[in-house]
């Protein structure tokens, strides 16, 4: 599709109502994507979008291949057995992430899932052929459509239910070898996202119950991002809020007083409690009851978390500590059944069957605090751990770091926050999958061991959406030359210019410049609007100035315009593109 008159090309004046994010609106308006039968999270990628995706894929492949990774392709339709081996079938089907299907009816039908990720499939491929440490390390990757029944498909390609991912899996005999590949991938991802023109930041990420420093996310910085990043430039620290550490502010000073139980009828929140009792919120211990959820329901148990009134529980940290599948808040009727209490009146040591007690670090050293007394409509003041039957529970870090907190690495500096969209994620898995799935090898000496694994994902179809979110103006998309669907658009604005445009078009094609000829029978204004909307880096206008031998070149990203002799335009375009791409063009 390079002659618009012979292409299926359309743009919309208005963004469809379904679109909220700027990138979603523009990709729809400019005709890059269309939702399938109005279904959230399912899209057709039109010819322009497909070219963008091919360019992103090429950059991803080049950077992956440069690290020595090998491209492969694994089945998308995955038998349930391998997911049962790893223990993830229940997790993925219970929360509904996996689309499941059967290959027939009746008892003998086999059950499958459409691949949301491929650890199991790759482990199955590797295990039957891995024998010795000498075969490692190696790294297999693929570019493929993934399926996830996302609860909230949003913002167009940002969160689809069918989307394209690059996923890679590396196998190692030693932790040192895994670290080396992890570092290589960190660099490869940095290169990829830089080449694609993104404004991004690598951040420390949650690595689940495995813990450790084994995971980074690469975040595109933009307002609509669903992830919160906390960072401190002084200490070069950046982390996803799910994982971030910080030094919370000191609690407000308060004079020591006599322990007393006071009436607080009907209060529900710490704000109300602070007001009624005249105490600072940072001198309140709030007590929240969760239920830890496991694959077997019988294993579920309540957890009572005590944390300072002005701080929020970080549920990711809590989940990791408990190593459970998920968490939920206890319901009011559960609370009533266990303790006969209404929310707000629970004390730190409330006697609940099977309960586990945890306290956040912010309450461990807190003195003269107010908290619940396990009795409706009263709270105590001037309480201290160790007195009045108040036992300090097991203390860990369960706090949600926030902007304004001090950095734990540079205590004089404060943390700042930003919103991000996750472009990629690198992860040291260790033996998490290789052990249950029996991916074993013979080391240089000693017994068979499970291989150590790393996994590395990039949202190939999310990436251009994040780019558009960062790079657009009121007129449309502004693609960087590296991933623009075409580099140049030629716009003849008079009938007399058609011949010159045709000639220039053929000349540019012959030297490998990616060019669209807008030879539609449309007004110049319509063609200009469309060229801006679809975001082509360079526009060449051939019109009345041709009589004087001149054409006009407009640069999309800064709006600058130059008039040039027609004979010089090819050299001008190829020089501009070479400088932009950092490689010789034509
Ligand atoms: P998120 O937290 O955004 O749901 P994730 O942590 O579940 O992502 P991974 O399993 O790490 O995602 O997948 C690797 C990459 O695939 C992500 O970094 C992201 O760029 C992309 N990705 C994940 N889910 C989607 C989706 N629903 N639509 C588009 N891209 C996605
Ligand atoms: Mg992730």
XYZ file of C-alpha atoms and ligand atoms in Angstrom:
618
model
C 0.000 0.000 0.000
C 1.895 3.000 -1.066
C -0.389 4.690 -3.572
C -3.280 5.912 -1.509
C -5.631 5.930 -4.509
C -5.231 2.166 -4.753
C -5.243 1.436 -1.021
C -7.874 0.716 1.562
C -7.177 3.903 3.457
C -9.508 5.736 5.803
C -9.297 8.208 8.649
C -11.984 9.484 11.001
C -12.685 13.076 11.933
C -13.872 12.186 15.432
C -12.509 9.625 17.839
C -15.028 6.891 18.627
C -16.601 7.292 22.059
C -15.044 4.025 23.282
C -11.574 5.610 23.358
C -10.319 7.498 26.404
C -6.531 7.432 26.043
C -4.989 9.769 23.447
C -3.071 6.890 21.872
C -6.233 4.824 21.546
C -8.148 7.733 20.003
C -5.397 8.540 17.521
C -4.717 4.967 16.464
C -8.452 4.566 15.789
C -8.862 7.920 14.065
C -5.811 7.429 11.886
C -7.076 4.010 10.811
C -4.290 1.947 12.386
C -6.606 -0.279 14.419
C -10.272 -1.252 14.579
C -11.913 -3.167 17.367
C -13.342 -6.529 16.360
C -17.123 -6.412 16.491
C -16.906 -3.766 19.204
C -15.339 -6.271 21.604
C -13.000 -4.780 24.214
C -9.411 -5.929 23.903
C -9.678 -7.451 20.400
C -8.291 -5.513 17.444
C -7.602 -5.720 13.763
C -4.221 -4.255 12.936
C -4.647 -2.418 9.628
C -1.897 -2.203 6.981
C -0.265 0.863 8.583
C -0.266 -0.748 12.022
C 1.170 -3.947 10.635
C 4.119 -2.016 9.210
C 4.753 -0.385 12.601
C 4.585 -3.782 14.300
C 7.008 -5.241 11.742
C 9.479 -2.448 12.447
C 9.228 -2.870 16.205
C 9.621 -6.632 15.744
C 12.723 -6.128 13.612
C 14.360 -3.969 16.293
C 13.419 -6.510 18.962
C 14.865 -9.386 16.887
C 18.097 -7.512 16.130
C 18.706 -6.749 19.797
C 17.798 -10.283 20.889
C 19.954 -11.941 18.236
C 22.880 -9.695 19.159
C 22.867 -11.276 22.647
C 23.039 -14.751 21.131
C 19.391 -15.606 21.805
C 17.760 -17.936 19.237
C 14.316 -17.377 17.794
C 11.868 -20.301 17.951
C 8.083 -20.622 17.979
C 6.014 -22.630 20.440
C 2.421 -23.857 20.248
C -0.263 -21.463 21.443
C -2.767 -24.188 22.185
C -1.396 -25.715 25.366
C -2.589 -28.960 26.973
C -3.698 -28.449 30.568
C -1.320 -31.187 31.795
C 1.796 -29.026 31.588
C 0.061 -26.256 33.519
C -0.958 -28.763 36.155
C 2.653 -29.895 36.433
C 3.843 -26.374 37.176
C 0.917 -25.808 39.535
C -0.451 -22.856 37.576
C -3.570 -24.404 36.006
C -5.690 -23.623 39.060
C -4.244 -20.129 39.424
C -4.792 -19.139 35.810
C -8.211 -20.732 35.436
C -9.561 -19.654 38.826
C -8.825 -15.987 38.243
C -10.069 -16.373 34.671
C -6.873 -15.154 32.947
C -6.660 -18.271 30.792
C -9.033 -18.882 27.898
C -9.725 -22.596 28.106
C -11.228 -25.004 25.591
C -11.749 -28.708 24.923
C -11.051 -30.765 21.813
C -14.322 -32.687 21.992
C -17.175 -33.668 24.215
C -17.422 -36.232 26.954
C -14.925 -37.750 29.336
C -12.123 -38.311 26.865
C -11.970 -34.720 25.688
C -8.658 -33.042 26.460
C -8.564 -29.618 28.008
C -6.370 -26.799 26.710
C -5.498 -23.225 27.476
C -4.603 -20.531 24.958
C -1.086 -19.479 25.939
C -0.978 -16.375 28.172
C 2.799 -17.009 28.619
C 5.093 -19.915 27.753
C 7.246 -21.062 30.687
C 5.533 -24.468 30.715
C 5.660 -24.997 26.953
C 9.348 -24.079 26.774
C 10.217 -26.256 29.771
C 8.477 -29.158 28.064
C 10.472 -28.565 24.879
C 13.788 -28.322 26.705
C 13.461 -31.098 29.277
C 13.518 -34.066 26.932
C 16.708 -32.890 25.226
C 18.722 -31.292 27.999
C 21.321 -33.652 29.412
C 24.463 -31.851 30.458
C 25.710 -28.536 31.796
C 27.766 -28.346 28.588
C 24.618 -27.514 26.599
C 24.017 -24.360 28.638
C 23.569 -21.441 28.693
C 21.092 -20.937 25.866
C 18.196 -18.576 25.334
C 15.093 -19.232 23.221
C 12.662 -16.517 22.296
C 9.608 -16.019 20.132
C 7.321 -13.280 18.866
C 3.769 -14.417 19.118
C 0.172 -13.612 19.890
C -0.732 -14.165 23.526
C -4.179 -14.536 25.031
C -5.229 -13.224 28.417
C -8.772 -12.725 29.545
C -7.902 -9.412 31.184
C -10.475 -8.177 33.674
C -10.141 -4.632 32.417
C -9.009 -4.491 28.790
C -8.247 -0.799 28.354
C -6.714 1.920 26.264
C -6.717 -0.017 23.010
C -3.483 -1.885 22.382
C -2.186 -1.063 25.874
C -4.153 -3.871 27.443
C -5.596 -6.303 24.948
C -7.059 -9.744 25.439
C -5.113 -10.855 22.382
C -1.746 -9.113 21.982
C 1.718 -9.630 20.583
C 4.559 -10.395 22.964
C 8.209 -11.187 22.596
C 8.940 -13.757 25.257
C 12.325 -15.299 25.913
C 13.491 -18.049 28.278
C 17.129 -18.657 29.175
C 18.598 -21.804 30.771
C 21.675 -21.936 32.962
C 23.844 -24.295 34.979
C 24.953 -21.657 37.507
C 23.566 -18.490 39.128
C 26.558 -16.562 37.712
C 25.571 -17.555 34.194
C 21.961 -16.484 34.836
C 23.200 -13.129 36.154
C 25.279 -12.599 33.052
C 22.354 -13.175 30.680
C 20.123 -11.040 32.899
C 22.588 -8.155 32.544
C 22.745 -8.705 28.776
C 18.960 -8.541 28.603
C 18.881 -5.394 30.714
C 21.166 -3.808 28.139
C 19.272 -5.272 25.148
C 15.977 -3.890 26.483
C 17.555 -0.512 27.095
C 18.786 -0.534 23.468
C 15.420 -1.634 22.055
C 13.332 0.988 23.800
C 15.893 3.710 23.061
C 15.900 2.796 19.357
C 12.086 2.890 19.326
C 12.205 6.463 20.618
C 10.560 5.881 23.992
C 10.962 7.899 27.171
C 11.364 5.068 29.677
C 12.889 4.104 32.993
C 13.979 0.667 34.256
C 12.628 0.050 37.765
C 13.043 -2.658 40.364
C 9.966 -4.825 40.192
C 8.153 -7.269 42.386
C 9.460 -10.762 41.842
C 6.710 -12.564 43.716
C 7.411 -14.861 46.617
C 10.855 -15.714 45.184
C 11.998 -12.296 46.367
C 15.499 -11.039 45.804
C 16.620 -8.412 43.348
C 15.772 -10.584 40.391
C 13.330 -8.482 38.421
C 13.177 -5.210 36.533
C 10.351 -3.605 34.615
C 10.940 -1.108 31.829
C 8.341 1.610 32.189
C 7.255 4.088 29.538
C 6.583 7.284 31.437
C 3.071 8.583 30.793
C 0.154 9.932 32.761
C -2.318 7.187 31.863
C 0.075 4.485 33.112
C -1.477 1.985 35.493
C 1.777 1.485 37.378
C 3.246 3.895 39.903
C 6.987 4.357 39.996
C 8.901 5.861 42.898
C 12.361 7.189 42.250
C 15.233 9.099 43.775
C 17.755 10.536 41.334
C 20.329 11.144 44.089
C 20.603 7.434 44.868
C 19.693 6.316 41.319
C 16.905 4.302 42.877
C 13.690 3.536 41.001
C 11.130 0.908 41.845
C 7.555 -0.073 41.148
C 5.426 0.992 44.109
C 4.556 -2.699 44.593
C 8.162 -3.273 45.558
C 9.497 0.135 46.645
C 11.191 0.694 49.998
C 11.250 4.042 51.778
C 11.652 5.772 55.108
C 8.179 7.049 56.063
C 7.984 10.399 57.868
C 8.235 10.372 61.650
C 4.879 10.272 63.475
C 3.654 13.604 64.761
C 4.948 14.433 68.224
C 2.506 13.889 71.070
C 2.743 14.299 74.818
C 2.758 11.041 76.797
C -0.517 10.561 78.641
C -2.406 8.043 80.765
C -3.745 4.981 78.987
C -7.527 5.361 78.751
C -10.454 3.832 76.889
C -12.696 6.484 75.381
C -16.096 6.449 73.688
C -16.000 6.823 69.887
C -19.530 5.797 68.908
C -20.117 4.826 65.303
C -16.737 5.863 63.872
C -15.507 3.954 60.815
C -12.328 5.648 59.639
C -9.021 6.714 61.169
C -9.833 10.293 60.172
C -12.973 10.174 62.334
C -11.071 8.486 65.135
C -8.362 11.195 65.045
C -10.972 13.923 65.119
C -13.115 12.509 67.916
C -10.108 11.734 70.121
C -7.961 14.720 69.158
C -4.938 12.549 68.234
C -2.744 12.732 65.093
C -3.533 10.078 62.450
C 0.132 9.060 62.565
C -0.401 8.075 66.235
C -3.143 5.594 65.375
C -2.568 1.877 64.881
C -5.166 0.645 62.433
C -5.959 -3.048 62.284
C -7.083 -4.568 59.009
C -8.234 -8.128 58.510
C -7.470 -9.889 55.223
C -8.137 -13.444 54.162
C -5.171 -15.206 52.540
C -6.384 -17.364 49.652
C -4.778 -20.607 48.511
C -5.482 -23.130 45.737
C -7.176 -25.358 48.317
C -9.888 -23.427 50.071
C -9.305 -25.359 53.294
C -5.895 -23.670 53.557
C -7.306 -20.120 53.587
C -6.840 -18.188 56.820
C -7.413 -14.657 58.171
C -4.491 -12.276 58.676
C -4.682 -9.295 60.992
C -2.366 -6.511 59.846
C -1.545 -3.555 62.090
C -0.157 -0.455 60.417
C 0.141 3.253 61.186
C -3.061 5.219 60.529
C -1.492 7.456 57.869
C 0.050 4.577 55.887
C -1.422 2.017 53.466
C -0.848 -1.742 53.423
C 1.153 -2.875 50.393
C -0.830 -5.944 49.363
C 1.933 -7.218 47.070
C 4.397 -7.300 49.969
C 1.772 -9.003 52.131
C 0.968 -11.579 49.472
C 4.649 -12.377 48.955
C 5.256 -12.774 52.664
C 2.319 -15.167 53.017
C 3.118 -16.903 49.715
C -0.607 -17.123 48.982
C -2.356 -16.942 45.603
C -4.417 -13.903 46.430
C -5.829 -11.780 49.226
C -9.168 -10.288 50.018
C -10.486 -8.098 52.807
C -12.577 -9.876 55.415
C -16.261 -9.014 55.046
C -18.302 -7.193 57.671
C -20.323 -10.330 58.309
C -17.145 -12.390 58.863
C -15.981 -9.740 61.326
C -19.307 -9.860 63.089
C -19.227 -13.678 63.176
C -15.678 -13.917 64.567
C -15.713 -11.056 67.034
C -19.124 -9.418 67.087
C -17.306 -6.243 66.020
C -17.950 -3.551 63.464
C -15.040 -2.315 61.287
C -12.909 0.263 63.089
C -13.070 -1.356 66.515
C -10.699 -4.274 65.981
C -7.637 -4.304 68.230
C -4.132 -5.555 67.276
C -4.511 -8.895 69.069
C -8.163 -9.699 68.262
C -8.899 -13.384 68.883
C -10.000 -14.761 65.514
C -9.926 -18.493 64.732
C -6.800 -19.588 62.732
C -5.622 -15.958 62.495
C -2.072 -14.863 61.799
C -0.886 -11.499 63.209
C 1.489 -9.162 61.379
C 2.559 -5.597 62.047
C 4.209 -3.136 59.731
C 7.550 -1.629 60.679
C 5.829 1.772 61.158
C 4.018 0.608 64.277
C 6.875 -1.326 65.893
C 8.432 1.756 67.489
C 5.235 3.788 67.798
C 4.444 5.024 71.322
C 1.435 6.743 72.872
C -0.889 5.552 70.147
C -4.611 5.152 69.806
C -6.109 1.878 68.590
C -9.148 -0.418 68.744
C -9.958 -2.368 71.908
C -11.993 -5.268 70.447
C -15.114 -3.606 71.756
C -17.619 -1.658 69.682
C -17.815 2.141 69.999
C -14.628 2.686 72.034
C -10.914 3.292 71.286
C -7.957 3.604 73.611
C -5.466 6.474 73.754
C -1.859 6.699 75.041
C -1.354 2.988 74.463
C 2.080 1.348 74.300
C 3.186 -2.125 73.244
C 3.735 -4.407 76.190
C 1.209 -2.620 78.392
C -2.521 -3.273 78.818
C -2.303 -6.675 77.068
C -1.042 -5.104 73.809
C 1.435 -7.534 72.210
C 3.503 -6.315 69.266
C 2.968 -8.923 66.529
C 5.648 -10.227 64.136
C 6.956 -7.097 62.408
C 7.872 -6.874 58.722
C 7.774 -4.229 55.971
C 4.179 -4.051 54.716
C 4.153 -0.343 53.995
C 3.316 1.304 50.677
C 6.073 3.782 49.891
C 4.886 7.123 48.580
C 6.164 10.360 47.097
C 7.611 12.592 49.820
C 8.959 9.665 51.863
C 12.704 9.655 52.346
C 14.837 7.391 50.186
C 16.211 4.409 52.086
C 19.471 4.663 50.102
C 19.910 8.444 50.445
C 17.943 9.395 53.563
C 18.396 13.137 52.991
C 16.610 12.853 49.627
C 12.900 12.412 49.008
C 11.142 9.990 46.673
C 9.224 11.301 43.668
C 6.506 9.474 41.838
C 5.575 9.019 38.188
C 3.066 6.942 36.256
C 4.303 4.265 33.911
C 3.191 1.722 31.347
C 5.104 -1.542 31.500
C 6.885 -2.119 28.181
C 8.971 -5.056 29.244
C 9.837 -7.209 32.194
C 12.981 -9.221 32.905
C 12.980 -11.815 35.611
C 15.313 -14.307 37.267
C 13.094 -17.337 37.746
C 15.690 -19.671 39.210
C 14.241 -23.189 39.509
C 10.630 -22.045 39.951
C 9.428 -23.877 36.817
C 12.347 -26.150 35.997
C 12.045 -27.976 39.316
C 8.353 -28.961 39.223
C 8.612 -29.632 35.486
C 11.752 -31.730 35.750
C 14.082 -29.725 33.523
C 17.187 -31.453 34.875
C 20.810 -31.589 33.829
C 23.992 -33.327 34.915
C 26.424 -30.781 36.391
C 30.196 -31.110 36.092
C 30.105 -33.232 39.209
C 27.371 -34.428 41.498
C 23.703 -35.251 41.093
C 21.152 -34.105 38.539
C 19.944 -30.550 39.157
C 17.105 -28.390 37.856
C 18.301 -25.814 35.306
C 18.155 -22.174 36.395
C 15.935 -20.014 34.231
C 15.425 -16.385 33.340
C 12.430 -15.019 31.435
C 12.154 -11.794 29.502
C 9.013 -10.251 27.952
C 8.266 -7.278 25.722
C 4.794 -6.006 24.840
C 5.345 -5.672 21.097
C 1.823 -4.437 20.352
C 1.686 -2.318 23.519
C 4.928 -0.536 22.653
C 3.597 1.554 19.721
C 0.564 2.568 21.799
C 2.887 3.793 24.574
C 4.947 5.641 21.977
C 1.870 7.421 20.595
C 0.823 8.300 24.130
C 4.160 10.084 24.534
C 4.496 11.445 21.027
C 1.495 13.214 19.532
C 0.000 16.687 19.196
C -3.463 18.070 18.477
C -3.099 17.126 14.796
C -2.167 13.503 15.274
C 0.578 10.977 15.788
C 4.292 11.864 15.610
C 6.213 8.665 14.820
C 9.972 8.549 15.219
C 11.545 7.523 11.898
C 12.652 4.176 13.401
C 9.131 2.788 13.726
C 7.044 5.013 11.432
C 5.043 2.940 8.940
C 6.532 5.065 6.134
C 9.285 7.632 6.187
C 7.962 10.080 3.604
C 4.574 11.085 2.222
C 4.365 12.853 -1.145
C 1.458 15.248 -1.560
C 0.815 16.633 -5.046
C -1.632 19.522 -4.635
C -2.277 20.440 -8.282
C -2.949 18.273 -11.320
C 0.179 19.692 -12.912
C 2.253 18.303 -10.049
C 1.135 14.694 -10.589
C 3.816 13.844 -13.064
C 6.672 15.218 -10.944
C 5.242 13.460 -7.884
C 5.082 10.172 -9.757
C 8.696 10.530 -10.840
C 9.908 11.439 -7.356
C 7.910 8.553 -5.930
C 9.632 6.054 -8.222
C 13.032 7.534 -7.534
C 12.584 7.306 -3.755
C 11.306 3.737 -4.042
C 14.285 2.759 -6.150
C 16.748 3.880 -3.445
C 14.818 2.152 -0.678
C 13.080 5.097 0.985
C 9.691 4.084 2.343
C 7.248 6.418 0.684
C 3.504 6.923 0.307
C 2.123 8.782 -2.681
C -1.083 10.580 -1.801
C -2.518 10.527 -5.300
C -6.137 10.597 -4.131
C -8.544 12.949 -5.800
C -8.859 15.075 -2.635
C -8.346 18.704 -1.670
C -4.846 19.634 -0.464
C -6.236 20.443 3.002
C -7.612 16.922 3.388
C -4.295 15.390 2.344
C -2.322 17.583 4.772
C -4.636 16.734 7.646
C -4.327 13.022 6.955
C -0.530 13.201 6.625
C -0.326 14.871 10.049
C -2.835 12.491 11.594
C -1.070 9.310 10.492
C 2.208 10.824 11.664
C 4.653 10.306 8.769
C 7.998 11.977 9.693
C 8.497 13.873 6.405
C 5.973 15.405 4.014
C 6.911 16.655 0.561
C 4.402 19.014 -1.058
C 4.504 19.391 -4.813
C 2.297 22.247 -6.009
C 2.372 25.715 -7.507
C 6.035 26.301 -6.562
C 6.976 23.611 -9.055
C 6.712 26.267 -11.758
C 9.808 27.769 -10.086
C 11.327 24.289 -9.711
C 10.683 24.167 -5.932
C 9.049 21.721 -3.551
C 8.320 22.040 0.149
C 9.504 19.605 2.847
C 7.769 19.636 6.218
C 9.150 17.858 9.267
C 6.268 16.382 11.283
C 7.922 16.413 14.692
C 8.757 20.127 14.818
C 6.660 21.580 12.001
C 9.686 23.126 10.309
C 9.312 23.808 6.592
C 11.968 24.244 3.897
C 11.622 25.001 0.200
C 14.088 23.165 -2.000
C 14.818 22.701 -5.685
C 13.116 19.481 -6.808
C 16.505 18.158 -7.925
C 17.872 18.352 -4.367
C 14.997 16.794 -2.477
C 16.138 13.168 -2.660
C 19.494 13.991 -1.091
C 17.795 16.176 1.525
C 15.387 13.383 2.524
C 18.028 10.691 2.697
C 20.372 12.912 4.731
C 17.614 13.798 7.168
C 16.627 10.149 7.610
C 20.237 9.009 7.968
C 20.821 11.535 10.735
C 17.576 10.582 12.446
C 18.142 6.837 12.278
C 21.885 6.958 12.896
C 22.508 4.790 9.810
C 23.032 5.627 6.157
C 19.730 5.696 4.278
C 19.985 5.325 0.474
P 0.701 -5.927 33.286
O 1.237 -5.720 34.674
O 0.697 -4.690 32.457
O -0.588 -6.670 33.269
P 2.196 -8.290 33.140
O 3.162 -8.045 34.229
O 1.057 -9.168 33.363
O 1.701 -6.879 32.563
P 4.107 -9.867 31.654
O 3.539 -11.188 31.946
O 5.342 -9.439 32.355
O 2.966 -8.751 31.827
O 4.226 -9.731 30.070
C 5.337 -9.155 29.372
C 4.924 -7.897 28.645
O 3.762 -8.089 27.829
C 4.535 -6.755 29.574
O 5.686 -6.074 30.001
C 3.644 -5.904 28.698
O 4.413 -4.991 27.937
C 3.003 -6.898 27.758
N 1.606 -7.178 28.128
C 1.163 -7.863 29.197
N -0.172 -7.935 29.213
C -0.600 -7.269 28.102
C -1.882 -7.000 27.546
N -2.985 -7.442 28.131
N -1.951 -6.282 26.392
C -0.822 -5.845 25.788
N 0.408 -6.079 26.267
C 0.532 -6.781 27.408
Mg 5.170 -7.982 34.286
